[in-house]
Structure formats: structure tokens, C-alpha cells
Coordinates of C-alpha atoms in Angstrom, one line a residue:
M1 CA 12.0 -21.2 -22.4
N2 CA 11.1 -22.8 -18.8
N3 CA 14.7 -23.0 -18.2
I4 CA 15.0 -19.3 -19.2
F5 CA 12.0 -17.8 -17.2
L6 CA 13.3 -19.6 -14.2
S7 CA 16.6 -18.7 -14.2
T8 CA 16.3 -15.2 -14.8
A9 CA 13.6 -15.1 -12.0
L10 CA 15.6 -16.4 -9.9
I11 CA 18.8 -14.1 -10.2
I12 CA 16.0 -11.0 -10.2
G13 CA 14.9 -12.9 -7.0
C14 CA 18.1 -13.5 -5.5
L15 CA 18.7 -9.6 -5.7
T16 CA 15.3 -8.2 -4.7
A17 CA 14.9 -10.1 -1.3
P18 CA 14.7 -7.4 1.3
T19 CA 18.0 -7.0 3.3
T20 CA 16.5 -5.8 6.5
I21 CA 13.7 -8.9 7.2
A22 CA 10.8 -7.3 9.4
D23 CA 6.8 -7.1 9.2
S24 CA 5.9 -6.1 5.5
P25 CA 7.8 -2.5 5.3
V26 CA 4.3 -1.4 3.2
R27 CA 1.0 -2.9 4.2
P28 CA -2.2 -3.0 2.3
G29 CA -4.2 0.6 3.5
D30 CA -0.8 2.4 4.4
R31 CA -0.9 6.3 3.7
I32 CA 2.8 6.8 2.3
A33 CA 4.8 9.6 1.9
I34 CA 7.9 9.7 0.1
I35 CA 11.1 12.0 1.0
G36 CA 14.2 12.3 -0.7
N37 CA 16.3 13.2 -3.6
T38 CA 16.2 13.5 -7.5
F39 CA 15.3 9.9 -7.5
A40 CA 12.6 10.4 -5.0
D41 CA 11.0 13.3 -6.9
Q42 CA 10.9 11.8 -10.2
L43 CA 9.2 8.7 -8.5
R44 CA 5.8 10.8 -9.1
I45 CA 6.2 11.6 -12.4
H46 CA 6.9 8.1 -14.2
G47 CA 4.1 6.2 -11.3
Y48 CA 5.1 3.0 -12.0
L49 CA 5.9 1.8 -8.4
E50 CA 2.8 3.4 -7.3
A51 CA 0.6 1.9 -10.2
M52 CA 1.9 -1.4 -8.9
L53 CA 1.1 -0.7 -5.0
L54 CA -2.2 0.2 -5.7
Q55 CA -3.0 -2.4 -8.2
H56 CA -1.9 -5.0 -5.9
S57 CA -3.4 -4.0 -2.9
R58 CA -7.0 -3.9 -4.8
E59 CA -9.2 -4.5 -1.7
N60 CA -7.3 -2.1 1.1
P61 CA -5.5 0.2 -1.7
V62 CA -2.4 2.6 -0.4
S63 CA -2.5 6.2 -0.7
I64 CA 0.7 8.1 -1.6
R65 CA 1.9 11.8 -1.4
N66 CA 5.3 12.2 -3.1
L67 CA 7.2 14.8 -1.2
G68 CA 10.6 14.3 -2.8
W69 CA 12.7 17.4 -4.3
G70 CA 15.4 17.2 -6.7
G71 CA 19.0 17.7 -5.0
D72 CA 17.7 17.0 -1.5
M73 CA 20.4 15.8 1.1
L74 CA 19.9 14.8 4.4
A75 CA 21.8 17.9 5.7
A76 CA 20.9 20.1 2.8
R77 CA 16.6 20.4 2.4
D78 CA 15.8 24.1 1.5
R79 CA 12.6 25.4 0.9
P80 CA 11.4 28.4 -0.4
T81 CA 9.8 31.3 2.2
G82 CA 7.0 30.3 4.0
F83 CA 6.9 26.6 2.5
P84 CA 4.8 24.2 4.7
T85 CA 6.2 22.2 7.2
E86 CA 7.0 18.6 6.3
E87 CA 5.6 17.5 9.7
S88 CA 2.7 19.6 8.9
T89 CA 2.3 18.0 5.6
L90 CA 2.8 14.8 6.9
M91 CA -0.2 15.4 9.4
A92 CA -2.4 16.3 6.7
H93 CA -2.0 13.3 5.1
K94 CA -2.4 11.2 7.9
T95 CA 1.0 9.4 7.1
D96 CA 1.6 5.8 8.2
V97 CA 4.7 5.0 6.6
I98 CA 7.7 7.4 5.3
I99 CA 9.7 5.6 2.7
A100 CA 13.1 7.8 2.9
C101 CA 15.6 8.3 -0.8
F102 CA 19.2 9.5 0.3
G103 CA 22.8 8.8 -0.4
M104 CA 23.0 9.6 -3.7
G105 CA 24.2 13.6 -3.2
E106 CA 26.1 12.8 0.3
S107 CA 28.1 9.6 -1.6
F108 CA 30.1 12.8 -3.4
A109 CA 31.9 13.4 -0.3
G110 CA 33.6 10.2 -0.3
E111 CA 34.8 8.4 2.3
K112 CA 35.7 11.0 4.4
G113 CA 32.0 11.7 4.4
L114 CA 30.6 8.3 5.7
D115 CA 30.7 9.4 9.5
D116 CA 28.7 12.4 8.9
F117 CA 26.1 10.5 6.6
T118 CA 26.0 7.9 9.4
N119 CA 24.9 10.2 12.0
Q120 CA 22.2 12.0 9.8
L121 CA 20.9 9.1 9.2
K122 CA 20.5 8.2 12.6
T123 CA 19.4 12.3 13.2
L124 CA 16.4 11.1 10.6
I125 CA 15.7 8.4 12.4
A126 CA 15.3 10.1 15.9
S127 CA 13.1 12.8 14.1
H128 CA 10.5 10.8 13.7
A129 CA 10.5 8.9 16.2
G130 CA 7.3 8.2 18.3
K131 CA 5.7 10.5 16.1
T132 CA 1.9 9.9 15.2
Y133 CA 1.2 11.6 12.1
N134 CA -1.9 9.6 11.3
G135 CA -3.3 10.3 14.9
K136 CA -3.1 6.8 16.3
S137 CA -0.2 5.0 15.5
E138 CA 3.8 5.6 15.7
V139 CA 5.1 6.5 11.8
R140 CA 7.5 3.5 10.3
L141 CA 10.4 4.7 8.6
I142 CA 11.5 2.7 5.7
L143 CA 15.3 3.5 4.1
V144 CA 16.4 3.1 0.2
S145 CA 19.5 3.2 -0.8
P146 CA 20.9 5.3 -4.0
I147 CA 21.2 3.3 -7.6
A148 CA 24.6 2.5 -9.3
C149 CA 26.0 4.9 -11.3
E150 CA 25.7 3.6 -14.9
D151 CA 28.7 3.3 -17.5
M152 CA 27.8 6.8 -20.0
G153 CA 31.4 6.6 -21.4
K154 CA 32.9 10.2 -21.4
L155 CA 30.0 11.4 -19.1
T156 CA 31.2 9.4 -16.1
P157 CA 34.6 9.1 -16.2
G158 CA 34.6 8.0 -12.6
R159 CA 31.8 5.6 -12.9
D160 CA 34.2 3.0 -11.0
E161 CA 35.0 5.3 -8.0
R162 CA 31.5 6.7 -8.1
N163 CA 30.1 3.4 -7.5
R164 CA 32.6 2.0 -5.0
D165 CA 31.7 5.1 -2.7
L166 CA 27.9 4.2 -3.4
A167 CA 28.6 0.9 -2.3
S168 CA 30.4 1.7 0.8
Y169 CA 27.4 4.4 1.7
T170 CA 24.7 1.7 0.5
R171 CA 26.6 -0.4 3.3
A172 CA 26.4 2.4 6.0
M173 CA 22.8 2.7 5.5
Q174 CA 22.2 -0.8 5.7
D175 CA 23.8 -1.2 9.0
V176 CA 22.1 2.0 10.5
A177 CA 18.9 0.5 9.3
T178 CA 19.6 -2.8 11.2
D179 CA 20.7 -1.1 14.4
A180 CA 17.5 0.8 14.3
D181 CA 15.5 -2.1 13.2
V182 CA 14.3 -0.4 10.6
P183 CA 13.3 -2.1 7.2
F184 CA 15.8 -1.0 4.1
V185 CA 15.7 -1.3 0.3
N186 CA 18.8 -1.9 -1.7
L187 CA 18.5 -0.4 -5.4
L188 CA 22.3 -0.4 -5.6
D189 CA 22.8 -3.9 -6.4
V190 CA 20.0 -4.9 -8.8
S191 CA 20.2 -1.3 -10.9
R192 CA 24.3 -2.2 -11.3
Y193 CA 23.6 -5.7 -12.3
L194 CA 21.0 -4.3 -15.1
M195 CA 23.3 -1.5 -15.9
D196 CA 26.1 -3.9 -16.4
E197 CA 24.3 -6.2 -18.8
P198 CA 25.2 -5.4 -22.2
K199 CA 22.0 -6.0 -24.2
G200 CA 19.0 -3.7 -23.5
P201 CA 18.6 0.1 -23.5
Q202 CA 20.2 2.2 -20.8
L203 CA 18.8 3.1 -17.3
T204 CA 19.6 6.6 -17.0
T205 CA 20.1 10.2 -18.7
N206 CA 23.5 11.0 -17.5
G207 CA 24.7 8.0 -15.4
I208 CA 23.0 8.4 -12.1
H209 CA 18.8 9.8 -12.9
L210 CA 16.9 7.2 -14.2
N211 CA 14.8 7.3 -17.6
A212 CA 11.1 6.2 -17.7
F213 CA 12.6 2.7 -18.8
G214 CA 14.8 2.9 -15.8
Y215 CA 12.0 3.7 -13.4
W216 CA 9.9 1.1 -15.3
A217 CA 12.5 -1.5 -15.1
I218 CA 13.7 -0.4 -10.8
S219 CA 10.1 -0.3 -10.1
H220 CA 9.4 -4.0 -9.9
T221 CA 12.5 -4.4 -7.5
F222 CA 11.5 -1.8 -5.5
F223 CA 8.1 -3.1 -5.3
D224 CA 9.5 -6.5 -4.4
Q225 CA 11.3 -4.9 -1.6
L226 CA 8.6 -3.0 0.0
R227 CA 6.7 -6.0 0.7
S228 CA 8.2 -9.3 2.8
D229 CA 4.6 -11.0 3.6
D230 CA 1.7 -12.5 1.8
R231 CA -0.6 -9.5 2.4
F232 CA 0.0 -8.0 -1.0
S233 CA -1.5 -10.1 -3.8
G234 CA 2.0 -11.6 -5.0
R235 CA 3.4 -9.3 -8.1
Q236 CA 4.0 -11.9 -10.6
S237 CA 4.1 -11.3 -14.4
W238 CA 1.3 -13.4 -16.6
L239 CA 2.5 -16.4 -18.3
L240 CA 0.4 -18.2 -20.3
R241 CA 1.2 -21.7 -21.8
I242 CA -0.5 -23.5 -24.3
D243 CA 0.2 -26.8 -26.5
A244 CA -2.1 -26.8 -29.6
A245 CA -1.0 -30.3 -30.3
T246 CA -1.9 -32.1 -27.0
K247 CA -4.3 -29.0 -25.9
A248 CA -2.5 -29.0 -22.2
S249 CA -2.8 -25.0 -20.8
D250 CA -1.5 -23.6 -17.7
G251 CA -1.8 -20.2 -16.6
R252 CA 0.2 -17.9 -14.0
G253 CA -1.8 -14.9 -13.0
V254 CA -4.7 -16.3 -14.9
D255 CA -7.0 -18.8 -15.4
I256 CA -7.4 -20.7 -18.7
S257 CA -10.3 -22.7 -19.8
E258 CA -12.9 -23.9 -22.6
L259 CA -9.8 -24.3 -25.0
A260 CA -10.8 -25.4 -28.6
T261 CA -8.5 -26.3 -31.4
G262 CA -8.7 -26.2 -35.2
P263 CA -7.0 -26.1 -38.5
S264 CA -7.2 -22.3 -38.5
G265 CA -5.8 -21.9 -35.2
L266 CA -7.4 -22.1 -31.4
S267 CA -9.3 -20.1 -29.0
F268 CA -9.8 -20.4 -25.5
Q269 CA -11.1 -18.6 -22.6
V270 CA -8.9 -16.1 -19.7
T271 CA -10.0 -15.3 -16.4
E272 CA -7.8 -12.8 -15.1
K273 CA -7.0 -13.1 -11.5
S274 CA -4.1 -10.9 -10.9
A275 CA -3.5 -7.2 -12.3
P276 CA -1.5 -7.5 -15.4
T277 CA 2.4 -5.9 -15.6
L278 CA 2.3 -2.4 -17.4
R279 CA 4.3 -2.7 -20.6
P280 CA 8.1 -1.1 -20.4
P281 CA 8.0 2.3 -22.3
I282 CA 10.3 1.8 -24.9
D283 CA 9.9 -0.5 -28.3
Q284 CA 13.6 -2.1 -27.6
Q285 CA 14.5 -5.6 -26.5
L286 CA 14.4 -5.6 -22.9
P287 CA 17.6 -7.1 -21.2
P288 CA 17.3 -10.7 -20.7
Q289 CA 16.8 -10.5 -17.0
L290 CA 13.6 -8.8 -17.3
E291 CA 11.8 -10.6 -20.1
F292 CA 10.2 -12.5 -17.3
V293 CA 8.7 -9.4 -16.2
R294 CA 6.5 -8.7 -19.3
D295 CA 3.0 -11.0 -19.5
T296 CA 3.6 -13.4 -22.1
L297 CA 1.9 -15.9 -24.1
V298 CA 3.5 -19.1 -25.1
V299 CA 2.1 -21.1 -27.7
E300 CA 3.8 -24.5 -29.0
N301 CA 3.3 -26.7 -31.8
L302 CA 0.9 -24.6 -33.8
K303 CA 1.0 -25.3 -37.7
P304 CA 3.5 -23.1 -39.7
G305 CA 2.3 -19.6 -40.9
K306 CA 1.6 -16.3 -39.4
Y307 CA -1.2 -15.8 -36.3
Q308 CA -2.6 -13.3 -34.6
L309 CA -3.8 -13.0 -31.5
T310 CA -6.9 -11.2 -30.5
V311 CA -8.8 -10.6 -27.0
D312 CA -12.6 -10.0 -27.4
G313 CA -12.4 -9.2 -31.2
E314 CA -9.3 -7.0 -30.4
L315 CA -5.8 -7.5 -32.3
V316 CA -3.1 -7.5 -29.5
A317 CA 0.0 -9.4 -31.4
T318 CA 1.1 -10.8 -34.7
A319 CA 3.7 -13.1 -35.1
T320 CA 5.0 -16.8 -36.9
A321 CA 4.3 -20.3 -35.1
E322 CA 8.1 -20.1 -34.3
A323 CA 7.9 -16.7 -32.3
W324 CA 4.6 -18.0 -30.4
A325 CA 6.6 -21.1 -29.5
A326 CA 9.1 -19.1 -28.3
G327 CA 7.2 -16.7 -26.1
L328 CA 5.3 -13.7 -27.0
A329 CA 4.5 -10.3 -25.1
I330 CA 0.8 -9.6 -24.9
D331 CA 0.5 -6.4 -22.8
D332 CA -1.2 -4.7 -25.4
S333 CA -4.4 -6.3 -24.7
P334 CA -7.8 -4.6 -23.2
V335 CA -6.7 -5.0 -19.3
H336 CA -3.6 -3.9 -20.3
K337 CA -4.9 -0.8 -22.1
A338 CA -7.0 -0.1 -18.8
A339 CA -3.7 -0.5 -16.2
E340 CA -2.1 1.9 -19.0
A341 CA -5.0 4.7 -18.2
F342 CA -4.8 4.1 -14.4
H343 CA -1.1 4.5 -14.5
A344 CA -2.1 7.5 -16.7
V345 CA -4.7 8.5 -13.5
V346 CA -1.7 8.0 -11.1
N347 CA 0.2 10.8 -12.8
D348 CA -2.1 12.9 -13.0
K349 CA -2.9 13.1 -9.6
N350 CA 0.4 13.4 -8.6
L351 CA 0.7 16.5 -10.7
Q352 CA -2.1 17.9 -9.0
F353 CA -0.8 17.3 -5.6
T354 CA 2.6 19.0 -6.6
Y355 CA 0.7 22.1 -8.2
S356 CA -0.6 22.3 -4.3
W357 CA 2.0 21.8 -2.6
K358 CA 5.0 23.2 -4.3
A359 CA 4.1 26.4 -6.2
L360 CA 6.2 26.7 -9.4
N361 CA 6.9 30.5 -8.7
Q362 CA 7.8 31.4 -5.3
V363 CA 7.4 35.0 -7.2
H364 CA 3.8 35.1 -7.0
I365 CA 3.8 34.6 -2.8
V366 CA 6.6 36.7 -1.8
G367 CA 7.6 38.4 -4.4
E368 CA 6.9 41.5 -6.4
R369 CA 3.7 39.6 -8.2
R370 CA 2.4 38.7 -4.8
K371 CA -0.3 41.4 -5.2
S372 CA -1.1 40.8 -8.9
P373 CA -4.3 39.3 -10.1
S374 CA -2.3 36.1 -10.5
G375 CA -0.7 36.3 -6.8
K376 CA -4.1 36.9 -5.5
N377 CA -5.8 34.0 -7.0
L378 CA -3.0 31.5 -5.9
P379 CA -4.5 30.3 -2.8
A380 CA -7.6 29.6 -4.3
E381 CA -5.9 27.5 -7.2
V382 CA -3.7 25.7 -4.4
I383 CA -6.9 24.9 -2.7
E384 CA -8.5 23.4 -6.0
F385 CA -5.3 21.7 -7.1
N386 CA -5.7 20.0 -3.5
R387 CA -9.1 19.0 -4.1
L388 CA -8.3 17.6 -7.5
A389 CA -5.6 15.7 -6.1
N390 CA -7.5 14.2 -3.3
E391 CA -10.8 13.3 -5.8
L392 CA -8.2 11.2 -8.1
D393 CA -6.6 9.9 -5.5
S394 CA -10.1 8.7 -4.2
S395 CA -10.6 7.2 -8.0
L396 CA -7.7 5.3 -7.7
G397 CA -9.0 3.3 -4.9
K398 CA -11.1 1.4 -7.3
P399 CA -8.7 -0.7 -9.1
I400 CA -8.9 -1.9 -12.9
E401 CA -11.9 -4.4 -13.4
L402 CA -10.3 -7.6 -14.0
K403 CA -12.9 -10.1 -16.2
T404 CA -13.1 -13.2 -18.2
R405 CA -12.4 -12.6 -21.9
R406 CA -11.8 -14.9 -25.0
W407 CA -9.1 -15.2 -26.7
R408 CA -8.2 -16.6 -30.0
V409 CA -4.8 -17.4 -31.9
S410 CA -5.9 -17.4 -35.6
L411 CA -4.2 -18.2 -38.5
T412 CA -3.4 -15.1 -40.9
S413 CA -1.3 -16.7 -43.9
Q414 CA 1.1 -19.7 -44.4

């Protein structure tokens, strides 16, 4: 068990090490704006990265506005008539750092488009140089690579060529970031590594657009690369290990105390020290590289039989003694449910912001319905949506409460 957790952690750790080492790219208290393509746009819908950043900057939480737009490329970022400028939105948010996700759409130009892509990246960096959107300090920029192309059979006939081009564009982005002393996040390597794993669910819907599981999986490495020092409390999954025979115990992310054993099982006290990990949005078995990401309880040397885990009286999981000895995910506990509720608020905040910033039907603004009752009411509705987004953002500044709880592993049958 130890060897499995250690080896997978080391593999993912090697892949998630920041390519460009600098001061931590994202810091507690940062006001962040995300710009870029469909990958960036969909980050706001799934919310895993933002929930992690918030829960691990508990004392001084970040604040995020997602300005991603499906299909955006560096040189093609068209907006409807009368749409607010990006600079005005960055200033309204008092932005400290911009996370820029590009390269997927541009990569379809192949090798011949690399020079243009490189120049466009340099232009992006230059366009923000010296800008103080927060009114006091120069904005920081982070470049994020595209993900790899997943093998979807007939849906992705040119997958190998796609990945060669994506690798070339990722190297170009890394070179530009290095030359400009800008932090760089490499999502290509880890995404391809996970996509090539034969076990586990697929990460995308069509080869290049992540599904819900894909965002859950990639957000872990994304988070790790957004911090290169210890000012964020370390995002490590919980691992609780108990030996029912010797009464030895050890906890990562939690403290274990008051362990008591008896004929029908055992009980112990768990003090939550760090935020729990959100459960994956699927019921399928995870690829082996990600099994260690889930919060896990290992109980060795239980007598044969089936045991149930309760936390403060709430049923969390039921399994055989053999399964508990191998390690079982425990991400349905009360604090995990609180984390899921927090995650839902993150997604609601992003939805309200989207309604306030990105009107879904321009005909009510510049078209034939602008003088209709709905068109006339739109400005007031936009103001209300923005108020709701700001209100929810403020509520997210209060992280979920970490408590001390009583855990019991009780025999249910022989």
C-alpha cells in the first residue's frame, strides 16, 4: 500500500513541477482573472480549480473572475457590439494576476504557424506590461499550455499529428515564458500521461475538450503548478492509517487521537487540519495515477467481516475487512459534503458573474428587442447579477469549518 501511494505520488509530482520557477505564481489574497479559450471558459462551469485555490488560501482567500470565451485565440478574440473592454473588467476586479490559457486553437495552424504564435504571445505579454489594474502594483501574467489530444478512435483520426503540433506550441510557449520571466504551467505532459493510461474513464468529450472528470483530474496538477512555495497550505489528500491489532495510527491532513478497539471494531477522534479533497464526479474506478488523490482510510488487521464507517453518526462507507486493509475512499463524510456545498457556491458565483458580464442574447442590447420590456430591464438586471456575484464572492471568503469528529469502524456482519 505504501509503495503504491509513494510511486504514484512521485510520478505525478514529477509531472506537476512548475516548468518556470519563480516566486509563487498565485499567492493568497490575489485577485485573479482567467482569460483564454474553451478550456479557460469551462473552468468556471466545473469550478474545481477555484474551489481548491479558495480552500487552500483560507486565511487570505483569492478572488477569481473568469473571462474565458469559447474559441478564443490570441489574435482572434471577437466580442459583440458594445461589449465592455477587457481592460475595464480587469480594473473593475482590481486584478493582481492574469492566467492566460491559449495554444489549442492556434496549434491547428501546424508548424508553419509557430512564428506567428510566438509573436502573438510576446504581444500579449507586452500589452499588460506596466499595467496596474489593482491601482497599486504591476499585474502579473501566467501562461498556461493547452492539454493533449485524447484518443477517441474515429473521432480523432489525426491524434498523433495533433499531439506533435501541441507539443511544438507548448515548447514555444515555454520558451517565451522563460525569456520574459513569466510563470508557465505545462498541462500538456500530465494530460497526455493520463490520457494514455488504459484504465479509468476518458478525460474529454471529443479529444480536446475536457469533461467533468477531466477538469477534476487536471485541476489537481493545475493547482500544484500555480504555487511554487509554501504560502499556500499544501494540497495533499488525506491519508489515515490505523492498525487494529497494534493500535498504531498515523494521519496526513488530519490528527488521529483517542483510538479505542473492541470486538466489534474501533473508534477514534479525527481533527481536520486541512481542507478535504472534492470527490471525483464519477463512480468509475480511477486510473492508478489518481487513486492517491482521493482521501483514504486504511484499517489493517480487522477481524474478517463487513464493517461500516460512520463519522459523527453519519454513514460514510461499508466494506469488507480486506477492502479496508487495502484502503478505501472516504470522501462522503460530513466535511466532504460541506466541501461539495462550497463548490456549488463557487459555480453559482461564476454563473451570476457570467450573466452580469456576458449577456446571452445581444438582440436585447443592440438588436430589435432593445426597446422591448426585457431589453429595457436588462441594464438593471445586469447590475443585480453583478451584485449577486460579489455577494457570493464575499461568502466564499469564509472557508468550510474544519472540526474534530468521532469516527467509528463497526462490524456489521461476519
